[in-house]
């Protein structure tokens, strides 16, 4: 039970870190960071970042466009929801 709680807290912290990294990066550079950039900066695997991005999309925080290797995402602002 304790291990599950630790993993859950780590998942939630990673989720917050990824989201805020994206927000700050976009504000600073005017574009979305690549998955590889997020993974390297936050010391996460690219597959973990992708899982979180899919969850963000399910939660209505980002949206994807394009397909496969040309897939892009963007933040959905509160006023757009």
mmCIF file of N, CA and C in Angstrom:
data_model
loop_
_atom_site.group_PDB
_atom_site.id
_atom_site.type_symbol
_atom_site.label_atom_id
_atom_site.label_comp_id
_atom_site.label_asym_id
_atom_site.label_seq_id
_atom_site.Cartn_x
_atom_site.Cartn_y
_atom_site.Cartn_z
ATOM 1 N N UNK A 1 0.818 -1.199 0.000
ATOM 2 C CA UNK A 1 0.000 0.000 0.000
ATOM 3 C C UNK A 1 0.861 1.261 0.000
ATOM 4 N N UNK A 2 1.905 1.281 0.800
ATOM 5 C CA UNK A 2 2.776 2.445 0.875
ATOM 6 C C UNK A 2 3.479 2.677 -0.461
ATOM 7 N N UNK A 3 3.919 1.625 -1.117
ATOM 8 C CA UNK A 3 4.595 1.743 -2.409
ATOM 9 C C UNK A 3 3.651 2.352 -3.438
ATOM 10 N N UNK A 4 2.409 1.933 -3.424
ATOM 11 C CA UNK A 4 1.416 2.481 -4.356
ATOM 12 C C UNK A 4 1.224 3.983 -4.130
ATOM 13 N N UNK A 5 1.190 4.408 -2.871
ATOM 14 C CA UNK A 5 1.049 5.831 -2.559
ATOM 15 C C UNK A 5 2.257 6.625 -3.039
ATOM 16 N N UNK A 6 3.444 6.075 -2.854
ATOM 17 C CA UNK A 6 4.677 6.743 -3.299
ATOM 18 C C UNK A 6 4.666 6.888 -4.814
ATOM 19 N N UNK A 7 4.282 5.823 -5.521
ATOM 20 C CA UNK A 7 4.223 5.877 -6.982
ATOM 21 C C UNK A 7 3.183 6.892 -7.437
ATOM 22 N N UNK A 8 2.061 6.942 -6.747
ATOM 23 C CA UNK A 8 1.002 7.888 -7.097
ATOM 24 C C UNK A 8 1.473 9.322 -6.906
ATOM 25 N N UNK A 9 2.159 9.588 -5.814
ATOM 26 C CA UNK A 9 2.688 10.931 -5.569
ATOM 27 C C UNK A 9 3.731 11.310 -6.607
ATOM 28 N N UNK A 10 4.591 10.363 -6.967
ATOM 29 C CA UNK A 10 5.622 10.601 -7.979
ATOM 30 C C UNK A 10 4.965 10.895 -9.329
ATOM 31 N N UNK A 11 3.925 10.128 -9.680
ATOM 32 C CA UNK A 11 3.192 10.343 -10.930
ATOM 33 C C UNK A 11 2.605 11.752 -10.950
ATOM 34 N N UNK A 12 1.962 12.152 -9.865
ATOM 35 C CA UNK A 12 1.344 13.478 -9.789
ATOM 36 C C UNK A 12 2.394 14.576 -9.856
ATOM 37 N N UNK A 13 3.538 14.371 -9.210
ATOM 38 C CA UNK A 13 4.604 15.375 -9.262
ATOM 39 C C UNK A 13 5.166 15.489 -10.679
ATOM 40 N N UNK A 14 5.379 14.348 -11.337
ATOM 41 C CA UNK A 14 5.859 14.368 -12.723
ATOM 42 C C UNK A 14 4.865 15.090 -13.625
ATOM 43 N N UNK A 15 3.596 14.814 -13.408
ATOM 44 C CA UNK A 15 2.533 15.449 -14.197
ATOM 45 C C UNK A 15 2.600 16.965 -14.052
ATOM 46 N N UNK A 16 2.707 17.455 -12.829
ATOM 47 C CA UNK A 16 2.807 18.896 -12.582
ATOM 48 C C UNK A 16 4.070 19.471 -13.210
ATOM 49 N N UNK A 17 5.194 18.773 -13.013
ATOM 50 C CA UNK A 17 6.465 19.251 -13.556
ATOM 51 C C UNK A 17 6.402 19.382 -15.079
ATOM 52 N N UNK A 18 5.835 18.385 -15.739
ATOM 53 C CA UNK A 18 5.726 18.413 -17.201
ATOM 54 C C UNK A 18 4.833 19.560 -17.647
ATOM 55 N N UNK A 19 3.681 19.695 -17.031
ATOM 56 C CA UNK A 19 2.750 20.747 -17.437
ATOM 57 C C UNK A 19 3.377 22.128 -17.266
ATOM 58 N N UNK A 20 3.967 22.386 -16.107
ATOM 59 C CA UNK A 20 4.548 23.698 -15.868
ATOM 60 C C UNK A 20 5.779 23.945 -16.736
ATOM 61 N N UNK A 21 6.520 22.900 -17.051
ATOM 62 C CA UNK A 21 7.639 23.047 -17.977
ATOM 63 C C UNK A 21 7.118 23.492 -19.343
ATOM 64 N N UNK A 22 6.057 22.858 -19.806
ATOM 65 C CA UNK A 22 5.472 23.219 -21.107
ATOM 66 C C UNK A 22 5.000 24.670 -21.101
ATOM 67 N N UNK A 23 4.299 25.072 -20.053
ATOM 68 C CA UNK A 23 3.780 26.441 -19.960
ATOM 69 C C UNK A 23 4.928 27.450 -19.999
ATOM 70 N N UNK A 24 5.949 27.207 -19.189
ATOM 71 C CA UNK A 24 7.083 28.134 -19.141
ATOM 72 C C UNK A 24 7.848 28.158 -20.461
ATOM 73 N N UNK A 25 8.052 27.000 -21.046
ATOM 74 C CA UNK A 25 8.790 26.897 -22.301
ATOM 75 C C UNK A 25 8.056 27.670 -23.402
ATOM 76 N N UNK A 26 6.748 27.458 -23.481
ATOM 77 C CA UNK A 26 5.969 28.142 -24.512
ATOM 78 C C UNK A 26 6.025 29.655 -24.310
ATOM 79 N N UNK A 27 5.917 30.088 -23.084
ATOM 80 C CA UNK A 27 5.951 31.522 -22.789
ATOM 81 C C UNK A 27 7.310 32.121 -23.176
ATOM 82 N N UNK A 28 8.378 31.373 -22.900
ATOM 83 C CA UNK A 28 9.727 31.862 -23.159
ATOM 84 C C UNK A 28 10.107 31.795 -24.641
ATOM 85 N N UNK A 29 9.749 30.687 -25.309
ATOM 86 C CA UNK A 29 10.211 30.463 -26.680
ATOM 87 C C UNK A 29 9.126 30.636 -27.749
ATOM 88 N N UNK A 30 7.862 30.694 -27.333
ATOM 89 C CA UNK A 30 6.784 30.883 -28.291
ATOM 90 C C UNK A 30 6.399 29.632 -29.061
ATOM 91 N N UNK A 31 6.814 28.479 -28.578
ATOM 92 C CA UNK A 31 6.471 27.202 -29.217
ATOM 93 C C UNK A 31 6.456 26.094 -28.176
ATOM 94 N N UNK A 32 5.883 24.965 -28.548
ATOM 95 C CA UNK A 32 5.826 23.825 -27.642
ATOM 96 C C UNK A 32 7.157 23.074 -27.665
ATOM 97 N N UNK A 33 7.592 22.597 -26.511
ATOM 98 C CA UNK A 33 8.823 21.808 -26.497
ATOM 99 C C UNK A 33 8.583 20.423 -27.081
ATOM 100 N N UNK A 34 9.617 19.858 -27.666
ATOM 101 C CA UNK A 34 9.527 18.486 -28.152
ATOM 102 C C UNK A 34 9.529 17.537 -26.960
ATOM 103 N N UNK A 35 8.981 16.362 -27.162
ATOM 104 C CA UNK A 35 8.946 15.351 -26.100
ATOM 105 C C UNK A 35 10.353 15.068 -25.605
ATOM 106 N N UNK A 36 11.288 14.972 -26.518
ATOM 107 C CA UNK A 36 12.683 14.705 -26.153
ATOM 108 C C UNK A 36 13.221 15.794 -25.222
ATOM 109 N N UNK A 37 12.892 17.048 -25.502
ATOM 110 C CA UNK A 37 13.345 18.169 -24.677
ATOM 111 C C UNK A 37 12.778 18.067 -23.268
ATOM 112 N N UNK A 38 11.493 17.777 -23.177
ATOM 113 C CA UNK A 38 10.847 17.634 -21.862
ATOM 114 C C UNK A 38 11.510 16.497 -21.088
ATOM 115 N N UNK A 39 11.677 15.371 -21.752
ATOM 116 C CA UNK A 39 12.260 14.186 -21.099
ATOM 117 C C UNK A 39 13.659 14.483 -20.581
ATOM 118 N N UNK A 40 14.475 15.129 -21.405
ATOM 119 C CA UNK A 40 15.849 15.424 -20.997
ATOM 120 C C UNK A 40 15.894 16.420 -19.841
ATOM 121 N N UNK A 41 15.099 17.462 -19.923
ATOM 122 C CA UNK A 41 15.105 18.497 -18.885
ATOM 123 C C UNK A 41 14.604 17.990 -17.537
ATOM 124 N N UNK A 42 13.635 17.086 -17.574
ATOM 125 C CA UNK A 42 13.028 16.600 -16.330
ATOM 126 C C UNK A 42 13.524 15.221 -15.927
ATOM 127 N N UNK A 43 14.490 14.693 -16.661
ATOM 128 C CA UNK A 43 15.073 13.385 -16.372
ATOM 129 C C UNK A 43 14.006 12.284 -16.317
ATOM 130 N N UNK A 44 13.175 12.266 -17.359
ATOM 131 C CA UNK A 44 12.131 11.261 -17.513
ATOM 132 C C UNK A 44 12.333 10.555 -18.846
ATOM 133 N N UNK A 45 11.710 9.415 -19.003
ATOM 134 C CA UNK A 45 11.783 8.724 -20.293
ATOM 135 C C UNK A 45 10.799 9.384 -21.260
ATOM 136 N N UNK A 46 11.125 9.368 -22.558
ATOM 137 C CA UNK A 46 10.175 9.916 -23.535
ATOM 138 C C UNK A 46 8.812 9.227 -23.471
ATOM 139 N N UNK A 47 8.787 7.923 -23.198
ATOM 140 C CA UNK A 47 7.504 7.227 -23.122
ATOM 141 C C UNK A 47 6.678 7.712 -21.928
ATOM 142 N N UNK A 48 7.338 8.052 -20.822
ATOM 143 C CA UNK A 48 6.610 8.598 -19.665
ATOM 144 C C UNK A 48 6.011 9.957 -20.019
ATOM 145 N N UNK A 49 6.776 10.780 -20.722
ATOM 146 C CA UNK A 49 6.276 12.092 -21.143
ATOM 147 C C UNK A 49 5.083 11.910 -22.072
ATOM 148 N N UNK A 50 5.175 10.976 -23.016
ATOM 149 C CA UNK A 50 4.059 10.723 -23.936
ATOM 150 C C UNK A 50 2.810 10.284 -23.191
ATOM 151 N N UNK A 51 2.965 9.432 -22.193
ATOM 152 C CA UNK A 51 1.803 8.997 -21.398
ATOM 153 C C UNK A 51 1.130 10.187 -20.728
ATOM 154 N N UNK A 52 1.936 11.065 -20.164
ATOM 155 C CA UNK A 52 1.370 12.245 -19.507
ATOM 156 C C UNK A 52 0.687 13.163 -20.521
ATOM 157 N N UNK A 53 1.289 13.338 -21.684
ATOM 158 C CA UNK A 53 0.662 14.179 -22.707
ATOM 159 C C UNK A 53 -0.679 13.602 -23.146
ATOM 160 N N UNK A 54 -0.756 12.289 -23.300
ATOM 161 C CA UNK A 54 -2.048 11.665 -23.651
ATOM 162 C C UNK A 54 -3.079 11.920 -22.550
ATOM 163 N N UNK A 55 -2.626 11.854 -21.299
ATOM 164 C CA UNK A 55 -3.540 12.116 -20.182
ATOM 165 C C UNK A 55 -3.971 13.584 -20.174
ATOM 166 N N UNK A 56 -3.036 14.491 -20.478
ATOM 167 C CA UNK A 56 -3.397 15.914 -20.578
ATOM 168 C C UNK A 56 -4.466 16.111 -21.648
ATOM 169 N N UNK A 57 -4.318 15.420 -22.766
ATOM 170 C CA UNK A 57 -5.311 15.521 -23.844
ATOM 171 C C UNK A 57 -6.661 14.992 -23.366
ATOM 172 N N UNK A 58 -6.660 13.864 -22.679
ATOM 173 C CA UNK A 58 -7.908 13.310 -22.143
ATOM 174 C C UNK A 58 -8.563 14.266 -21.152
ATOM 175 N N UNK A 59 -7.730 15.019 -20.427
ATOM 176 C CA UNK A 59 -8.236 15.965 -19.425
ATOM 177 C C UNK A 59 -8.583 17.331 -20.014
ATOM 178 N N UNK A 60 -8.376 17.501 -21.327
ATOM 179 C CA UNK A 60 -8.712 18.756 -21.980
ATOM 180 C C UNK A 60 -7.713 19.876 -21.768
ATOM 181 N N UNK A 61 -6.464 19.529 -21.412
ATOM 182 C CA UNK A 61 -5.441 20.544 -21.182
ATOM 183 C C UNK A 61 -4.616 20.848 -22.433
ATOM 184 N N UNK A 62 -4.508 19.854 -23.316
ATOM 185 C CA UNK A 62 -3.815 20.047 -24.587
ATOM 186 C C UNK A 62 -4.625 19.370 -25.678
ATOM 187 N N UNK A 63 -4.290 19.699 -26.919
ATOM 188 C CA UNK A 63 -4.897 18.981 -28.033
ATOM 189 C C UNK A 63 -3.816 18.666 -29.056
ATOM 190 N N UNK A 64 -3.979 17.529 -29.698
ATOM 191 C CA UNK A 64 -3.037 17.078 -30.710
ATOM 192 C C UNK A 64 -3.576 17.380 -32.097
ATOM 193 N N UNK A 65 -2.658 17.599 -33.032
ATOM 194 C CA UNK A 65 -3.016 17.716 -34.444
ATOM 195 C C UNK A 65 -1.936 17.000 -35.242
ATOM 196 N N UNK A 66 -2.250 16.660 -36.464
ATOM 197 C CA UNK A 66 -1.295 15.932 -37.293
ATOM 198 C C UNK A 66 -1.330 14.451 -36.987
ATOM 199 N N UNK A 67 -0.375 13.734 -37.560
ATOM 200 C CA UNK A 67 -0.349 12.292 -37.327
ATOM 201 C C UNK A 67 1.077 11.789 -37.178
ATOM 202 N N UNK A 68 1.223 10.753 -36.395
ATOM 203 C CA UNK A 68 2.481 10.042 -36.160
ATOM 204 C C UNK A 68 3.682 10.963 -35.977
ATOM 205 N N UNK A 69 4.660 10.899 -36.859
ATOM 206 C CA UNK A 69 5.895 11.658 -36.673
ATOM 207 C C UNK A 69 5.697 13.168 -36.836
ATOM 208 N N UNK A 70 4.583 13.578 -37.425
ATOM 209 C CA UNK A 70 4.301 15.000 -37.611
ATOM 210 C C UNK A 70 3.264 15.502 -36.607
ATOM 211 N N UNK A 71 3.041 14.724 -35.575
ATOM 212 C CA UNK A 71 2.041 15.074 -34.580
ATOM 213 C C UNK A 71 2.529 16.245 -33.733
ATOM 214 N N UNK A 72 1.667 17.227 -33.570
ATOM 215 C CA UNK A 72 1.976 18.393 -32.748
ATOM 216 C C UNK A 72 0.894 18.535 -31.689
ATOM 217 N N UNK A 73 1.206 19.296 -30.661
ATOM 218 C CA UNK A 73 0.211 19.557 -29.628
ATOM 219 C C UNK A 73 0.261 21.028 -29.264
ATOM 220 N N UNK A 74 -0.806 21.477 -28.638
ATOM 221 C CA UNK A 74 -0.852 22.853 -28.145
ATOM 222 C C UNK A 74 -1.642 22.887 -26.852
ATOM 223 N N UNK A 75 -1.318 23.864 -26.022
ATOM 224 C CA UNK A 75 -2.054 24.061 -24.779
ATOM 225 C C UNK A 75 -3.433 24.607 -25.089
ATOM 226 N N UNK A 76 -4.412 24.175 -24.350
ATOM 227 C CA UNK A 76 -5.759 24.727 -24.460
ATOM 228 C C UNK A 76 -5.925 25.699 -23.300
ATOM 229 N N UNK A 77 -6.162 26.930 -23.640
ATOM 230 C CA UNK A 77 -6.330 27.971 -22.629
ATOM 231 C C UNK A 77 -7.686 27.816 -21.950
ATOM 232 N N UNK A 78 -7.782 28.289 -20.721
ATOM 233 C CA UNK A 78 -9.028 28.183 -19.961
ATOM 234 C C UNK A 78 -10.206 28.769 -20.724
ATOM 235 N N UNK A 79 -9.972 29.851 -21.439
ATOM 236 C CA UNK A 79 -11.072 30.497 -22.180
ATOM 237 C C UNK A 79 -11.548 29.663 -23.357
ATOM 238 N N UNK A 80 -10.744 28.667 -23.774
ATOM 239 C CA UNK A 80 -11.125 27.816 -24.904
ATOM 240 C C UNK A 80 -11.941 26.597 -24.470
ATOM 241 N N UNK A 81 -11.964 26.324 -23.188
ATOM 242 C CA UNK A 81 -12.679 25.127 -22.721
ATOM 243 C C UNK A 81 -14.147 25.360 -22.615
#
